[in-house]
């Protein structure tokens, strides 16, 4: 029900060619799913061009921004909601250790190496450029409004802002 008019909008089948006047009846699942798939593919394709994966970027950022050096389990637990499964992040940590972008201390805590920080900085620059492309023509106010709508829909469906 539309809280401003007291009317209910019928649900129409997903239509990629829907005109603006038809958008209110479009299914959010279709559009949010398409946005996720297309943006993720765009990002991952660009990262593949420099031989890095999105989960590798997540791990590098996680280790960089942890308040104290994290363990493998800390990083895996934090990133599990984003991962493809429970073994994804531990594999990525192993890849980054092998690549020399992470190192461990005698207590098995994780640290970025100079090469890892250089890679993280290069990825940050790439992600910033890609974000600008994806956000072209969208003001910060429009972006915030879209996220607020999605958060409200998640809440209305019984979820929380966390995955």
C-alpha positions as semicolon CSV with decimal commas, in nm:
position;residue;x (nm);y (nm);z (nm)
1;X;0,000;0,000;0,000
2;X;0,127;0,347;-0,088
3;X;0,146;0,529;0,247
4;X;0,094;0,867;0,079
5;X;-0,218;0,783;-0,123
6;X;-0,363;0,476;0,048
7;X;-0,356;0,277;-0,277
8;X;-0,184;-0,047;-0,364
9;X;0,022;-0,081;-0,682
10;X;-0,022;-0,409;-0,865
11;X;0,290;-0,615;-0,929
12;X;0,372;-0,645;-1,300
13;X;0,608;-0,899;-1,454
14;X;0,970;-0,787;-1,477
15;X;1,018;-0,581;-1,790
16;X;1,364;-0,448;-1,874
17;X;1,200;-0,209;-2,122
18;X;0,948;-0,068;-1,870
19;X;0,885;0,301;-1,923
20;X;0,911;0,546;-1,633
21;X;0,534;0,539;-1,580
22;X;0,550;0,159;-1,541
23;X;0,838;0,143;-1,290
24;X;0,622;0,157;-0,975
25;X;0,477;-0,183;-1,065
26;X;0,812;-0,348;-1,134
27;X;0,945;-0,618;-0,895
28;X;1,228;-0,498;-0,671
29;X;1,384;-0,845;-0,671
30;X;1,439;-0,831;-1,045
31;X;1,589;-0,482;-1,048
32;X;1,804;-0,517;-0,736
33;X;1,926;-0,855;-0,863
34;X;2,013;-0,713;-1,205
35;X;2,194;-0,417;-1,048
36;X;2,394;-0,651;-0,825
37;X;2,484;-0,884;-1,112
38;X;2,582;-0,612;-1,359
39;X;2,780;-0,397;-1,115
40;X;2,959;-0,700;-0,967
41;X;3,048;-0,832;-1,314
42;X;3,176;-0,487;-1,418
43;X;3,395;-0,465;-1,108
44;X;3,524;-0,822;-1,127
45;X;3,602;-0,794;-1,500
46;X;3,809;-0,482;-1,437
47;X;3,992;-0,649;-1,146
48;X;4,063;-0,957;-1,357
49;X;4,249;-0,729;-1,596
50;X;4,508;-0,673;-1,324
51;X;4,496;-1,034;-1,196
52;X;4,307;-0,966;-0,872
53;X;3,971;-1,083;-0,744
54;X;3,708;-0,892;-0,552
55;X;3,746;-1,119;-0,246
56;X;4,121;-1,049;-0,249
57;X;4,041;-0,678;-0,235
58;X;3,800;-0,737;0,055
59;X;4,070;-0,920;0,252
60;X;4,336;-0,657;0,184
61;X;4,099;-0,382;0,299
62;X;3,990;-0,581;0,602
63;X;4,346;-0,639;0,720
64;X;4,438;-0,273;0,649
65;X;4,148;-0,127;0,847
66;X;4,136;-0,370;1,140
67;X;4,202;-0,188;1,470
68;X;4,474;-0,443;1,557
69;X;4,627;-0,721;1,350
70;X;4,352;-0,978;1,284
71;X;4,374;-1,354;1,273
72;X;4,264;-1,557;0,972
73;X;3,949;-1,650;1,165
74;X;3,874;-1,284;1,238
75;X;3,893;-1,192;0,869
76;X;3,695;-1,498;0,761
77;X;3,418;-1,426;1,013
78;X;3,395;-1,060;0,913
79;X;3,379;-1,131;0,540
80;X;3,169;-1,450;0,545
81;X;2,844;-1,262;0,461
82;X;3,006;-1,141;0,136
83;X;3,174;-1,469;0,043
84;X;3,049;-1,752;-0,177
85;X;3,085;-1,997;0,112
86;X;3,267;-2,064;0,439
87;X;3,592;-2,167;0,267
88;X;3,615;-1,874;0,024
89;X;3,789;-1,621;0,250
90;X;4,038;-1,868;0,407
91;X;4,141;-1,964;0,050
92;X;4,187;-1,599;-0,040
93;X;4,402;-1,542;0,269
94;X;4,618;-1,838;0,161
95;X;4,645;-1,693;-0,191
96;X;4,752;-1,354;-0,058
97;X;5,009;-1,511;0,175
98;X;5,148;-1,709;-0,119
99;X;5,152;-1,397;-0,335
100;X;5,346;-1,210;-0,067
101;X;5,077;-0,949;-0,011
102;X;5,010;-1,068;0,344
103;X;5,245;-1,201;0,610
104;X;5,192;-1,355;0,951
105;X;5,372;-1,305;1,277
106;X;5,461;-1,584;1,524
107;X;5,107;-1,560;1,665
108;X;4,960;-1,609;1,314
109;X;4,816;-1,258;1,300
110;X;4,788;-1,104;0,954
111;X;4,968;-0,795;0,824
112;X;4,988;-0,629;0,484
113;X;5,330;-0,636;0,323
114;X;5,455;-0,336;0,128
115;X;5,353;-0,518;-0,191
116;X;5,011;-0,589;-0,042
117;X;4,960;-0,225;0,049
118;X;5,069;-0,119;-0,300
119;X;4,818;-0,362;-0,452
120;X;4,544;-0,243;-0,216
121;X;4,612;0,120;-0,309
122;X;4,605;0,033;-0,681
123;X;4,276;-0,151;-0,631
124;X;4,132;0,139;-0,432
125;X;4,211;0,370;-0,725
126;X;4,049;0,127;-0,970
127;X;3,738;0,086;-0,754
128;X;3,707;0,464;-0,717
129;X;3,722;0,501;-1,098
130;X;3,464;0,225;-1,147
131;X;3,235;0,378;-0,886
132;X;3,244;0,707;-1,076
133;X;3,138;0,525;-1,395
134;X;2,854;0,340;-1,222
135;X;2,736;0,655;-1,041
136;X;2,753;0,879;-1,350
137;X;2,447;1,103;-1,359
138;X;2,341;1,005;-1,006
139;X;2,372;1,267;-0,734
140;X;2,478;1,173;-0,383
141;X;2,127;1,264;-0,269
142;X;1,969;1,025;-0,521
143;X;2,212;0,751;-0,421
144;X;2,137;0,797;-0,050
145;X;1,762;0,797;-0,123
146;X;1,793;0,472;-0,319
147;X;1,985;0,305;-0,036
148;X;1,731;0,426;0,220
149;X;1,452;0,274;0,011
150;X;1,639;-0,057;-0,012
151;X;1,708;-0,056;0,363
152;X;1,339;0,007;0,431
153;X;1,236;-0,277;0,197
154;X;1,482;-0,510;0,371
155;X;1,336;-0,412;0,708
156;X;0,978;-0,446;0,580
157;X;1,061;-0,800;0,466
158;X;1,191;-0,892;0,811
159;X;1,562;-0,851;0,744
160;X;1,827;-0,625;0,882
161;X;2,083;-0,403;0,712
162;X;2,337;-0,684;0,755
163;X;2,355;-0,969;0,503
